[in-house]
């Protein structure tokens, strides 16, 4: 069955440092993949999405993600973190069943230290 | 800009009482979803709908009903609320017929069952 694993529940990074958030997926074939961000007391917003093609996808606010079929991964990166990036980040993959609901990982909370 | 509006934003209910969470979308999307978010579980799908008059069970439907009276509106109903249903609930809409379409979220309803 399809699934998404985000192994890091919480990551703390210094402002200006680089960030990588890990996502592993299980899916038959090559999926579409998504990263969403949830700011405090807000709903989820799309950060970027992957369509089969170029493995590196650019998103908003300097985020990018790289798809690897061999590793079943879709890791998120940012070169220089800003305090406003303090949020929870979710990786998601479409479900097989009709309606194409998204299946989400458990999320990674990013805390930014000064 | 896609818009999904949830009401109420906060709700305190008593055990055994009936709770209705409402969701309205102005995106003209066919599909709508109800998720709940709990620490350590990420977002889990409760019910979803393909369009007016349809409701489908998601991954954790027990204790919940759903109603889709129109394209725009999708309600989640807790007939007999229990403390285990204390959570943050998110409604979302999408036109995800092909799996490559993002899903748009409301800002969430924080439900506390006492």
mmCIF file with all atom_site columns, C-alpha atoms in Angstrom:
data_model
loop_
_atom_site.group_PDB
_atom_site.id
_atom_site.type_symbol
_atom_site.label_atom_id
_atom_site.label_alt_id
_atom_site.label_comp_id
_atom_site.label_asym_id
_atom_site.label_entity_id
_atom_site.label_seq_id
_atom_site.pdbx_PDB_ins_code
_atom_site.Cartn_x
_atom_site.Cartn_y
_atom_site.Cartn_z
_atom_site.occupancy
_atom_site.B_iso_or_equiv
_atom_site.pdbx_formal_charge
_atom_site.auth_seq_id
_atom_site.auth_comp_id
_atom_site.auth_asym_id
_atom_site.auth_atom_id
_atom_site.pdbx_PDB_model_num
ATOM 1   C CA . UNK A 1 1   ? 0.000   0.000  0.000   1.00 0.00 ? 1   UNK A CA 1
ATOM 2   C CA . UNK A 1 2   ? 1.107   3.536  -0.576  1.00 0.00 ? 2   UNK A CA 1
ATOM 3   C CA . UNK A 1 3   ? 2.613   5.391  2.365   1.00 0.00 ? 3   UNK A CA 1
ATOM 4   C CA . UNK A 1 4   ? 4.848   8.280  3.287   1.00 0.00 ? 4   UNK A CA 1
ATOM 5   C CA . UNK A 1 5   ? 7.515   8.269  5.983   1.00 0.00 ? 5   UNK A CA 1
ATOM 6   C CA . UNK A 1 6   ? 9.097   11.363 7.449   1.00 0.00 ? 6   UNK A CA 1
ATOM 7   C CA . UNK A 1 7   ? 11.700  9.988  9.861   1.00 0.00 ? 7   UNK A CA 1
ATOM 8   C CA . UNK A 1 8   ? 12.475  13.253 11.633  1.00 0.00 ? 8   UNK A CA 1
ATOM 9   C CA . UNK A 1 9   ? 9.744   14.534 13.931  1.00 0.00 ? 9   UNK A CA 1
ATOM 10  C CA . UNK A 1 10  ? 11.618  17.707 14.776  1.00 0.00 ? 10  UNK A CA 1
ATOM 11  C CA . UNK A 1 11  ? 14.610  19.538 13.330  1.00 0.00 ? 11  UNK A CA 1
ATOM 12  C CA . UNK A 1 12  ? 16.285  22.594 14.826  1.00 0.00 ? 12  UNK A CA 1
ATOM 13  C CA . UNK A 1 13  ? 18.385  24.740 12.541  1.00 0.00 ? 13  UNK A CA 1
ATOM 14  C CA . UNK A 1 14  ? 20.180  28.048 12.949  1.00 0.00 ? 14  UNK A CA 1
ATOM 15  C CA . UNK A 1 15  ? 18.994  31.005 10.944  1.00 0.00 ? 15  UNK A CA 1
ATOM 16  C CA . UNK A 1 16  ? 21.032  31.204 7.760   1.00 0.00 ? 16  UNK A CA 1
ATOM 17  C CA . UNK A 1 17  ? 22.001  27.537 7.838   1.00 0.00 ? 17  UNK A CA 1
ATOM 18  C CA . UNK A 1 18  ? 20.904  25.010 5.286   1.00 0.00 ? 18  UNK A CA 1
ATOM 19  C CA . UNK A 1 19  ? 17.991  22.627 5.807   1.00 0.00 ? 19  UNK A CA 1
ATOM 20  C CA . UNK A 1 20  ? 17.104  19.189 4.516   1.00 0.00 ? 20  UNK A CA 1
ATOM 21  C CA . UNK A 1 21  ? 13.907  17.371 5.405   1.00 0.00 ? 21  UNK A CA 1
ATOM 22  C CA . UNK A 1 22  ? 13.627  13.718 4.503   1.00 0.00 ? 22  UNK A CA 1
ATOM 23  C CA . UNK A 1 23  ? 10.672  11.977 2.909   1.00 0.00 ? 23  UNK A CA 1
ATOM 24  C CA . UNK A 1 24  ? 10.441  8.347  1.798   1.00 0.00 ? 24  UNK A CA 1
ATOM 25  C CA . UNK A 1 25  ? 7.420   7.066  -0.064  1.00 0.00 ? 25  UNK A CA 1
ATOM 26  C CA . UNK A 1 26  ? 5.940   3.744  -1.022  1.00 0.00 ? 26  UNK A CA 1
ATOM 27  C CA . UNK A 1 27  ? 3.996   3.741  -4.284  1.00 0.00 ? 27  UNK A CA 1
ATOM 28  C CA . UNK A 1 28  ? 3.504   1.433  -7.245  1.00 0.00 ? 28  UNK A CA 1
ATOM 29  C CA . UNK A 1 29  ? 5.026   3.231  -10.194 1.00 0.00 ? 29  UNK A CA 1
ATOM 30  C CA . UNK A 1 30  ? 6.152   6.838  -10.312 1.00 0.00 ? 30  UNK A CA 1
ATOM 31  C CA . UNK A 1 31  ? 3.924   9.097  -8.267  1.00 0.00 ? 31  UNK A CA 1
ATOM 32  C CA . UNK A 1 32  ? 3.160   12.736 -8.170  1.00 0.00 ? 32  UNK A CA 1
ATOM 33  C CA . UNK A 1 33  ? 4.561   14.087 -4.909  1.00 0.00 ? 33  UNK A CA 1
ATOM 34  C CA . UNK A 1 34  ? 3.848   17.109 -2.782  1.00 0.00 ? 34  UNK A CA 1
ATOM 35  C CA . UNK A 1 35  ? 5.355   19.106 0.062   1.00 0.00 ? 35  UNK A CA 1
ATOM 36  C CA . UNK A 1 36  ? 2.995   21.190 2.175   1.00 0.00 ? 36  UNK A CA 1
ATOM 37  C CA . UNK A 1 37  ? 3.828   23.668 4.941   1.00 0.00 ? 37  UNK A CA 1
ATOM 38  C CA . UNK A 1 38  ? 1.715   24.489 7.974   1.00 0.00 ? 38  UNK A CA 1
ATOM 39  C CA . UNK A 1 39  ? 2.426   27.739 9.777   1.00 0.00 ? 39  UNK A CA 1
ATOM 40  C CA . UNK A 1 40  ? 1.225   28.082 13.389  1.00 0.00 ? 40  UNK A CA 1
ATOM 41  C CA . UNK A 1 41  ? -2.582  28.003 13.714  1.00 0.00 ? 41  UNK A CA 1
ATOM 42  C CA . UNK A 1 42  ? -2.989  27.781 9.946   1.00 0.00 ? 42  UNK A CA 1
ATOM 43  C CA . UNK A 1 43  ? -4.075  25.231 7.415   1.00 0.00 ? 43  UNK A CA 1
ATOM 44  C CA . UNK A 1 44  ? -1.672  23.524 5.065   1.00 0.00 ? 44  UNK A CA 1
ATOM 45  C CA . UNK A 1 45  ? -0.316  25.377 2.049   1.00 0.00 ? 45  UNK A CA 1
ATOM 46  C CA . UNK A 1 46  ? 1.351   23.874 -0.986  1.00 0.00 ? 46  UNK A CA 1
ATOM 47  C CA . UNK A 1 47  ? 5.101   24.427 -1.046  1.00 0.00 ? 47  UNK A CA 1
ATOM 48  C CA . UNK A 1 48  ? 5.915   22.523 -4.221  1.00 0.00 ? 48  UNK A CA 1
ATOM 49  C CA . UNK A 1 49  ? 4.801   19.572 -6.304  1.00 0.00 ? 49  UNK A CA 1
ATOM 50  C CA . UNK A 1 50  ? 6.566   17.045 -8.490  1.00 0.00 ? 50  UNK A CA 1
ATOM 51  C CA . UNK A 1 51  ? 5.397   15.767 -11.843 1.00 0.00 ? 51  UNK A CA 1
ATOM 52  C CA . UNK A 1 52  ? 7.341   12.932 -13.463 1.00 0.00 ? 52  UNK A CA 1
ATOM 53  C CA . UNK A 1 53  ? 10.179  14.615 -15.338 1.00 0.00 ? 53  UNK A CA 1
ATOM 54  C CA . UNK A 1 54  ? 12.971  16.801 -14.012 1.00 0.00 ? 54  UNK A CA 1
ATOM 55  C CA . UNK A 1 55  ? 13.872  15.313 -10.601 1.00 0.00 ? 55  UNK A CA 1
ATOM 56  C CA . UNK A 1 56  ? 14.595  18.705 -9.006  1.00 0.00 ? 56  UNK A CA 1
ATOM 57  C CA . UNK A 1 57  ? 11.560  20.859 -8.365  1.00 0.00 ? 57  UNK A CA 1
ATOM 58  C CA . UNK A 1 58  ? 11.612  24.499 -7.350  1.00 0.00 ? 58  UNK A CA 1
ATOM 59  C CA . UNK A 1 59  ? 9.036   25.792 -4.896  1.00 0.00 ? 59  UNK A CA 1
ATOM 60  C CA . UNK A 1 60  ? 8.164   28.996 -3.132  1.00 0.00 ? 60  UNK A CA 1
ATOM 61  C CA . UNK A 1 61  ? 10.400  30.910 -0.710  1.00 0.00 ? 61  UNK A CA 1
ATOM 62  C CA . UNK A 1 62  ? 13.632  29.288 -1.920  1.00 0.00 ? 62  UNK A CA 1
ATOM 63  C CA . UNK A 1 63  ? 12.609  25.696 -1.257  1.00 0.00 ? 63  UNK A CA 1
ATOM 64  C CA . UNK A 1 64  ? 13.413  22.887 -3.647  1.00 0.00 ? 64  UNK A CA 1
ATOM 65  C CA . UNK A 1 65  ? 12.976  19.131 -3.568  1.00 0.00 ? 65  UNK A CA 1
ATOM 66  C CA . UNK A 1 66  ? 14.680  16.265 -5.322  1.00 0.00 ? 66  UNK A CA 1
ATOM 67  C CA . UNK A 1 67  ? 12.936  13.104 -6.433  1.00 0.00 ? 67  UNK A CA 1
ATOM 68  C CA . UNK A 1 68  ? 14.828  9.825  -6.491  1.00 0.00 ? 68  UNK A CA 1
ATOM 69  C CA . UNK A 1 69  ? 13.062  6.756  -7.870  1.00 0.00 ? 69  UNK A CA 1
ATOM 70  C CA . UNK A 1 70  ? 15.885  4.428  -6.874  1.00 0.00 ? 70  UNK A CA 1
ATOM 71  C CA . UNK A 1 71  ? 15.728  5.608  -3.256  1.00 0.00 ? 71  UNK A CA 1
ATOM 72  C CA . UNK A 1 72  ? 11.951  6.186  -3.196  1.00 0.00 ? 72  UNK A CA 1
ATOM 73  C CA . UNK A 1 73  ? 12.671  9.579  -1.738  1.00 0.00 ? 73  UNK A CA 1
ATOM 74  C CA . UNK A 1 74  ? 11.545  13.173 -2.156  1.00 0.00 ? 74  UNK A CA 1
ATOM 75  C CA . UNK A 1 75  ? 13.728  15.265 0.134   1.00 0.00 ? 75  UNK A CA 1
ATOM 76  C CA . UNK A 1 76  ? 13.124  18.961 0.694   1.00 0.00 ? 76  UNK A CA 1
ATOM 77  C CA . UNK A 1 77  ? 15.989  21.466 0.863   1.00 0.00 ? 77  UNK A CA 1
ATOM 78  C CA . UNK A 1 78  ? 16.619  25.111 1.502   1.00 0.00 ? 78  UNK A CA 1
ATOM 79  C CA . UNK A 1 79  ? 20.026  26.746 1.255   1.00 0.00 ? 79  UNK A CA 1
ATOM 80  C CA . UNK A 1 80  ? 19.534  29.452 3.892   1.00 0.00 ? 80  UNK A CA 1
ATOM 81  C CA . UNK A 1 81  ? 16.781  29.241 6.485   1.00 0.00 ? 81  UNK A CA 1
ATOM 82  C CA . UNK A 1 82  ? 14.893  32.305 7.695   1.00 0.00 ? 82  UNK A CA 1
ATOM 83  C CA . UNK A 1 83  ? 13.076  32.614 11.023  1.00 0.00 ? 83  UNK A CA 1
ATOM 84  C CA . UNK A 1 84  ? 9.789   32.714 9.081   1.00 0.00 ? 84  UNK A CA 1
ATOM 85  C CA . UNK A 1 85  ? 10.410  29.118 7.989   1.00 0.00 ? 85  UNK A CA 1
ATOM 86  C CA . UNK A 1 86  ? 9.464   27.967 11.487  1.00 0.00 ? 86  UNK A CA 1
ATOM 87  C CA . UNK A 1 87  ? 6.613   25.595 10.641  1.00 0.00 ? 87  UNK A CA 1
ATOM 88  C CA . UNK A 1 88  ? 5.550   21.991 10.198  1.00 0.00 ? 88  UNK A CA 1
ATOM 89  C CA . UNK A 1 89  ? 6.336   20.412 6.842   1.00 0.00 ? 89  UNK A CA 1
ATOM 90  C CA . UNK A 1 90  ? 4.384   17.528 5.359   1.00 0.00 ? 90  UNK A CA 1
ATOM 91  C CA . UNK A 1 91  ? 5.241   15.266 2.471   1.00 0.00 ? 91  UNK A CA 1
ATOM 92  C CA . UNK A 1 92  ? 2.294   13.705 0.611   1.00 0.00 ? 92  UNK A CA 1
ATOM 93  C CA . UNK A 1 93  ? 1.516   11.212 -2.136  1.00 0.00 ? 93  UNK A CA 1
ATOM 94  C CA . UNK A 1 94  ? -1.839  10.544 -3.889  1.00 0.00 ? 94  UNK A CA 1
ATOM 95  C CA . UNK A 1 95  ? -3.819  7.542  -2.714  1.00 0.00 ? 95  UNK A CA 1
ATOM 96  C CA . UNK A 1 96  ? -4.596  4.757  -5.161  1.00 0.00 ? 96  UNK A CA 1
ATOM 97  C CA . UNK A 1 97  ? -8.312  4.764  -4.517  1.00 0.00 ? 97  UNK A CA 1
ATOM 98  C CA . UNK A 1 98  ? -10.747 6.879  -6.421  1.00 0.00 ? 98  UNK A CA 1
ATOM 99  C CA . UNK A 1 99  ? -10.995 10.495 -5.371  1.00 0.00 ? 99  UNK A CA 1
ATOM 100 C CA . UNK A 1 100 ? -7.235  10.688 -5.214  1.00 0.00 ? 100 UNK A CA 1
ATOM 101 C CA . UNK A 1 101 ? -7.075  11.866 -1.596  1.00 0.00 ? 101 UNK A CA 1
ATOM 102 C CA . UNK A 1 102 ? -3.573  12.654 -0.461  1.00 0.00 ? 102 UNK A CA 1
ATOM 103 C CA . UNK A 1 103 ? -1.744  10.479 2.038   1.00 0.00 ? 103 UNK A CA 1
ATOM 104 C CA . UNK A 1 104 ? 0.419   12.531 4.369   1.00 0.00 ? 104 UNK A CA 1
ATOM 105 C CA . UNK A 1 105 ? 3.499   11.780 6.383   1.00 0.00 ? 105 UNK A CA 1
ATOM 106 C CA . UNK A 1 106 ? 3.529   12.547 10.092  1.00 0.00 ? 106 UNK A CA 1
ATOM 107 C CA . UNK A 1 107 ? 5.245   15.873 9.503   1.00 0.00 ? 107 UNK A CA 1
ATOM 108 C CA . UNK A 1 108 ? 8.543   17.445 10.509  1.00 0.00 ? 108 UNK A CA 1
ATOM 109 C CA . UNK A 1 109 ? 8.548   20.460 12.800  1.00 0.00 ? 109 UNK A CA 1
ATOM 110 C CA . UNK A 1 110 ? 11.282  22.932 11.913  1.00 0.00 ? 110 UNK A CA 1
ATOM 111 C CA . UNK A 1 111 ? 12.443  25.242 14.665  1.00 0.00 ? 111 UNK A CA 1
ATOM 112 C CA . UNK A 1 112 ? 14.761  28.120 13.800  1.00 0.00 ? 112 UNK A CA 1
ATOM 113 C CA . UNK A 1 113 ? 17.274  29.394 16.346  1.00 0.00 ? 113 UNK A CA 1
ATOM 114 C CA . UNK A 1 114 ? 18.827  32.866 16.131  1.00 0.00 ? 114 UNK A CA 1
ATOM 115 C CA . UNK B 2 1   ? -7.217  32.278 -5.091  1.00 0.00 ? 1   UNK B CA 1
ATOM 116 C CA . UNK B 2 2   ? -8.784  29.023 -4.027  1.00 0.00 ? 2   UNK B CA 1
ATOM 117 C CA . UNK B 2 3   ? -10.821 29.353 -0.858  1.00 0.00 ? 3   UNK B CA 1
ATOM 118 C CA . UNK B 2 4   ? -11.956 26.831 1.719   1.00 0.00 ? 4   UNK B CA 1
ATOM 119 C CA . UNK B 2 5   ? -13.750 28.180 4.766   1.00 0.00 ? 5   UNK B CA 1
ATOM 120 C CA . UNK B 2 6   ? -14.428 26.185 7.901   1.00 0.00 ? 6   UNK B CA 1
ATOM 121 C CA . UNK B 2 7   ? -16.764 26.976 10.751  1.00 0.00 ? 7   UNK B CA 1
ATOM 122 C CA . UNK B 2 8   ? -16.552 27.133 13.642  1.00 0.00 ? 8   UNK B CA 1
ATOM 123 C CA . UNK B 2 9   ? -12.830 27.698 14.153  1.00 0.00 ? 9   UNK B CA 1
ATOM 124 C CA . UNK B 2 10  ? -13.013 26.535 17.722  1.00 0.00 ? 10  UNK B CA 1
ATOM 125 C CA . UNK B 2 11  ? -15.568 24.332 19.447  1.00 0.00 ? 11  UNK B CA 1
ATOM 126 C CA . UNK B 2 12  ? -15.970 22.861 22.897  1.00 0.00 ? 12  UNK B CA 1
ATOM 127 C CA . UNK B 2 13  ? -18.471 20.017 23.082  1.00 0.00 ? 13  UNK B CA 1
ATOM 128 C CA . UNK B 2 14  ? -19.678 17.737 25.827  1.00 0.00 ? 14  UNK B CA 1
ATOM 129 C CA . UNK B 2 15  ? -19.298 13.992 25.712  1.00 0.00 ? 15  UNK B CA 1
ATOM 130 C CA . UNK B 2 16  ? -22.333 12.402 24.087  1.00 0.00 ? 16  UNK B CA 1
ATOM 131 C CA . UNK B 2 17  ? -23.370 15.585 22.353  1.00 0.00 ? 17  UNK B CA 1
ATOM 132 C CA . UNK B 2 18  ? -23.784 16.125 18.628  1.00 0.00 ? 18  UNK B CA 1
ATOM 133 C CA . UNK B 2 19  ? -21.238 18.218 16.762  1.00 0.00 ? 19  UNK B CA 1
ATOM 134 C CA . UNK B 2 20  ? -21.405 19.482 13.206  1.00 0.00 ? 20  UNK B CA 1
ATOM 135 C CA . UNK B 2 21  ? -18.373 20.947 11.494  1.00 0.00 ? 21  UNK B CA 1
ATOM 136 C CA . UNK B 2 22  ? -19.051 22.891 8.327   1.00 0.00 ? 22  UNK B CA 1
ATOM 137 C CA . UNK B 2 23  ? -16.954 23.538 5.264   1.00 0.00 ? 23  UNK B CA 1
ATOM 138 C CA . UNK B 2 24  ? -17.573 25.723 2.235   1.00 0.00 ? 24  UNK B CA 1
ATOM 139 C CA . UNK B 2 25  ? -15.429 25.966 -0.882  1.00 0.00 ? 25  UNK B CA 1
ATOM 140 C CA . UNK B 2 26  ? -15.614 28.478 -3.703  1.00 0.00 ? 26  UNK B CA 1
ATOM 141 C CA . UNK B 2 27  ? -13.199 26.592 -5.980  1.00 0.00 ? 27  UNK B CA 1
ATOM 142 C CA . UNK B 2 28  ? -15.873 24.639 -7.846  1.00 0.00 ? 28  UNK B CA 1
ATOM 143 C CA . UNK B 2 29  ? -13.918 21.479 -7.058  1.00 0.00 ? 29  UNK B CA 1
ATOM 144 C CA . UNK B 2 30  ? -15.570 18.121 -7.327  1.00 0.00 ? 30  UNK B CA 1
ATOM 145 C CA . UNK B 2 31  ? -13.708 16.498 -4.457  1.00 0.00 ? 31  UNK B CA 1
ATOM 146 C CA . UNK B 2 32  ? -13.799 17.468 -0.822  1.00 0.00 ? 32  UNK B CA 1
ATOM 147 C CA . UNK B 2 33  ? -12.102 15.875 2.168   1.00 0.00 ? 33  UNK B CA 1
ATOM 148 C CA . UNK B 2 34  ? -12.166 15.840 5.939   1.00 0.00 ? 34  UNK B CA 1
ATOM 149 C CA . UNK B 2 35  ? -8.927  15.119 7.782   1.00 0.00 ? 35  UNK B CA 1
ATOM 150 C CA . UNK B 2 36  ? -8.007  15.157 11.425  1.00 0.00 ? 36  UNK B CA 1
ATOM 151 C CA . UNK B 2 37  ? -4.566  16.127 12.657  1.00 0.00 ? 37  UNK B CA 1
ATOM 152 C CA . UNK B 2 38  ? -3.023  14.610 15.749  1.00 0.00 ? 38  UNK B CA 1
ATOM 153 C CA . UNK B 2 39  ? 0.535   14.731 17.026  1.00 0.00 ? 39  UNK B CA 1
ATOM 154 C CA . UNK B 2 40  ? 2.458   11.720 15.802  1.00 0.00 ? 40  UNK B CA 1
ATOM 155 C CA . UNK B 2 41  ? -0.148  10.808 13.201  1.00 0.00 ? 41  UNK B CA 1
ATOM 156 C CA . UNK B 2 42  ? 0.003   13.641 10.741  1.00 0.00 ? 42  UNK B CA 1
ATOM 157 C CA . UNK B 2 43  ? -3.246  14.072 8.814   1.00 0.00 ? 43  UNK B CA 1
ATOM 158 C CA . UNK B 2 44  ? -5.615  11.157 8.544   1.00 0.00 ? 44  UNK B CA 1
ATOM 159 C CA . UNK B 2 45  ? -8.526  10.983 6.125   1.00 0.00 ? 45  UNK B CA 1
ATOM 160 C CA . UNK B 2 46  ? -11.961 10.593 7.727   1.00 0.00 ? 46  UNK B CA 1
ATOM 161 C CA . UNK B 2 47  ? -14.425 11.009 4.839   1.00 0.00 ? 47  UNK B CA 1
ATOM 162 C CA . UNK B 2 48  ? -14.363 12.363 1.337   1.00 0.00 ? 48  UNK B CA 1
ATOM 163 C CA . UNK B 2 49  ? -16.764 13.164 -1.447  1.00 0.00 ? 49  UNK B CA 1
ATOM 164 C CA . UNK B 2 50  ? -16.727 13.144 -5.239  1.00 0.00 ? 50  UNK B CA 1
ATOM 165 C CA . UNK B 2 51  ? -19.541 15.633 -5.569  1.00 0.00 ? 51  UNK B CA 1
ATOM 166 C CA . UNK B 2 52  ? -22.961 16.654 -4.312  1.00 0.00 ? 52  UNK B CA 1
ATOM 167 C CA . UNK B 2 53  ? -24.812 13.743 -2.767  1.00 0.00 ? 53  UNK B CA 1
ATOM 168 C CA . UNK B 2 54  ? -21.789 11.476 -2.452  1.00 0.00 ? 54  UNK B CA 1
ATOM 169 C CA . UNK B 2 55  ? -19.802 10.547 0.630   1.00 0.00 ? 55  UNK B CA 1
ATOM 170 C CA . UNK B 2 56  ? -17.108 7.910  0.981   1.00 0.00 ? 56  UNK B CA 1
ATOM 171 C CA . UNK B 2 57  ? -15.307 6.469  3.963   1.00 0.00 ? 57  UNK B CA 1
ATOM 172 C CA . UNK B 2 58  ? -11.680 7.340  4.413   1.00 0.00 ? 58  UNK B CA 1
ATOM 173 C CA . UNK B 2 59  ? -9.147  5.627  6.625   1.00 0.00 ? 59  UNK B CA 1
ATOM 174 C CA . UNK B 2 60  ? -10.693 6.410  10.034  1.00 0.00 ? 60  UNK B CA 1
ATOM 175 C CA . UNK B 2 61  ? -14.474 6.865  9.549   1.00 0.00 ? 61  UNK B CA 1
ATOM 176 C CA . UNK B 2 62  ? -15.715 5.273  12.770  1.00 0.00 ? 62  UNK B CA 1
ATOM 177 C CA . UNK B 2 63  ? -17.695 7.710  14.895  1.00 0.00 ? 63  UNK B CA 1
ATOM 178 C CA . UNK B 2 64  ? -18.124 10.197 12.040  1.00 0.00 ? 64  UNK B CA 1
ATOM 179 C CA . UNK B 2 65  ? -20.673 10.857 9.351   1.00 0.00 ? 65  UNK B CA 1
ATOM 180 C CA . UNK B 2 66  ? -20.418 13.214 6.429   1.00 0.00 ? 66  UNK B CA 1
ATOM 181 C CA . UNK B 2 67  ? -22.885 15.114 4.307   1.00 0.00 ? 67  UNK B CA 1
ATOM 182 C CA . UNK B 2 68  ? -22.399 16.786 0.919   1.00 0.00 ? 68  UNK B CA 1
ATOM 183 C CA . UNK B 2 69  ? -25.635 18.606 0.115   1.00 0.00 ? 69  UNK B CA 1
ATOM 184 C CA . UNK B 2 70  ? -24.104 20.739 -2.629  1.00 0.00 ? 70  UNK B CA 1
ATOM 185 C CA . UNK B 2 71  ? -20.919 21.217 -4.630  1.00 0.00 ? 71  UNK B CA 1
ATOM 186 C CA . UNK B 2 72  ? -19.826 23.948 -2.223  1.00 0.00 ? 72  UNK B CA 1
ATOM 187 C CA . UNK B 2 73  ? -20.637 22.434 1.172   1.00 0.00 ? 73  UNK B CA 1
ATOM 188 C CA . UNK B 2 74  ? -19.323 19.409 3.026   1.00 0.00 ? 74  UNK B CA 1
ATOM 189 C CA . UNK B 2 75  ? -20.116 18.750 6.682   1.00 0.00 ? 75  UNK B CA 1
ATOM 190 C CA . UNK B 2 76  ? -18.615 16.400 9.228   1.00 0.00 ? 76  UNK B CA 1
ATOM 191 C CA . UNK B 2 77  ? -20.992 15.137 11.891  1.00 0.00 ? 77  UNK B CA 1
ATOM 192 C CA . UNK B 2 78  ? -20.170 13.587 15.239  1.00 0.00 ? 78  UNK B CA 1
ATOM 193 C CA . UNK B 2 79  ? -23.444 12.125 16.474  1.00 0.00 ? 79  UNK B CA 1
ATOM 194 C CA . UNK B 2 80  ? -22.098 11.144 19.891  1.00 0.00 ? 80  UNK B CA 1
ATOM 195 C CA . UNK B 2 81  ? -18.899 13.038 20.574  1.00 0.00 ? 81  UNK B CA 1
ATOM 196 C CA . UNK B 2 82  ? -16.201 11.360 22.676  1.00 0.00 ? 82  UNK B CA 1
ATOM 197 C CA . UNK B 2 83  ? -13.008 12.782 24.227  1.00 0.00 ? 83  UNK B CA 1
ATOM 198 C CA . UNK B 2 84  ? -10.952 10.717 21.747  1.00 0.00 ? 84  UNK B CA 1
ATOM 199 C CA . UNK B 2 85  ? -12.359 12.929 19.010  1.00 0.00 ? 85  UNK B CA 1
ATOM 200 C CA . UNK B 2 86  ? -10.609 15.953 20.471  1.00 0.00 ? 86  UNK B CA 1
ATOM 201 C CA . UNK B 2 87  ? -8.428  17.073 17.581  1.00 0.00 ? 87  UNK B CA 1
ATOM 202 C CA . UNK B 2 88  ? -7.898  19.640 14.872  1.00 0.00 ? 88  UNK B CA 1
ATOM 203 C CA . UNK B 2 89  ? -10.050 19.000 11.821  1.00 0.00 ? 89  UNK B CA 1
ATOM 204 C CA . UNK B 2 90  ? -9.208  20.176 8.342   1.00 0.00 ? 90  UNK B CA 1
ATOM 205 C CA . UNK B 2 91  ? -11.453 20.382 5.343   1.00 0.00 ? 91  UNK B CA 1
ATOM 206 C CA . UNK B 2 92  ? -9.926  20.434 1.883   1.00 0.00 ? 92  UNK B CA 1
ATOM 207 C CA . UNK B 2 93  ? -11.028 20.559 -1.715  1.00 0.00 ? 93  UNK B CA 1
ATOM 208 C CA . UNK B 2 94  ? -9.394  19.428 -4.904  1.00 0.00 ? 94  UNK B CA 1
ATOM 209 C CA . UNK B 2 95  ? -10.054 18.498 -8.492  1.00 0.00 ? 95  UNK B CA 1
ATOM 210 C CA . UNK B 2 96  ? -7.767  15.491 -8.120  1.00 0.00 ? 96  UNK B CA 1
ATOM 211 C CA . UNK B 2 97  ? -9.140  13.284 -10.835 1.00 0.00 ? 97  UNK B CA 1
ATOM 212 C CA . UNK B 2 98  ? -5.699  12.514 -12.172 1.00 0.00 ? 98  UNK B CA 1
ATOM 213 C CA . UNK B 2 99  ? -3.593  12.596 -9.047  1.00 0.00 ? 99  UNK B CA 1
ATOM 214 C CA . UNK B 2 100 ? -1.499  15.563 -10.079 1.00 0.00 ? 100 UNK B CA 1
ATOM 215 C CA . UNK B 2 101 ? -3.647  18.291 -8.651  1.00 0.00 ? 101 UNK B CA 1
ATOM 216 C CA . UNK B 2 102 ? -2.974  19.973 -5.384  1.00 0.00 ? 102 UNK B CA 1
ATOM 217 C CA . UNK B 2 103 ? -5.473  20.052 -2.566  1.00 0.00 ? 103 UNK B CA 1
ATOM 218 C CA . UNK B 2 104 ? -6.524  23.305 -0.881  1.00 0.00 ? 104 UNK B CA 1
ATOM 219 C CA . UNK B 2 105 ? -7.062  23.400 2.854   1.00 0.00 ? 105 UNK B CA 1
ATOM 220 C CA . UNK B 2 106 ? -9.172  25.416 5.220   1.00 0.00 ? 106 UNK B CA 1
ATOM 221 C CA . UNK B 2 107 ? -7.653  26.881 8.369   1.00 0.00 ? 107 UNK B CA 1
ATOM 222 C CA . UNK B 2 108 ? -8.924  24.137 10.606  1.00 0.00 ? 108 UNK B CA 1
ATOM 223 C CA . UNK B 2 109 ? -11.389 23.639 13.449  1.00 0.00 ? 109 UNK B CA 1
ATOM 224 C CA . UNK B 2 110 ? -10.046 22.948 16.906  1.00 0.00 ? 110 UNK B CA 1
ATOM 225 C CA . UNK B 2 111 ? -12.521 20.639 18.642  1.00 0.00 ? 111 UNK B CA 1
ATOM 226 C CA . UNK B 2 112 ? -12.314 19.834 22.328  1.00 0.00 ? 112 UNK B CA 1
ATOM 227 C CA . UNK B 2 113 ? -14.668 17.221 23.754  1.00 0.00 ? 113 UNK B CA 1
ATOM 228 C CA . UNK B 2 114 ? -14.950 17.381 27.533  1.00 0.00 ? 114 UNK B CA 1
#
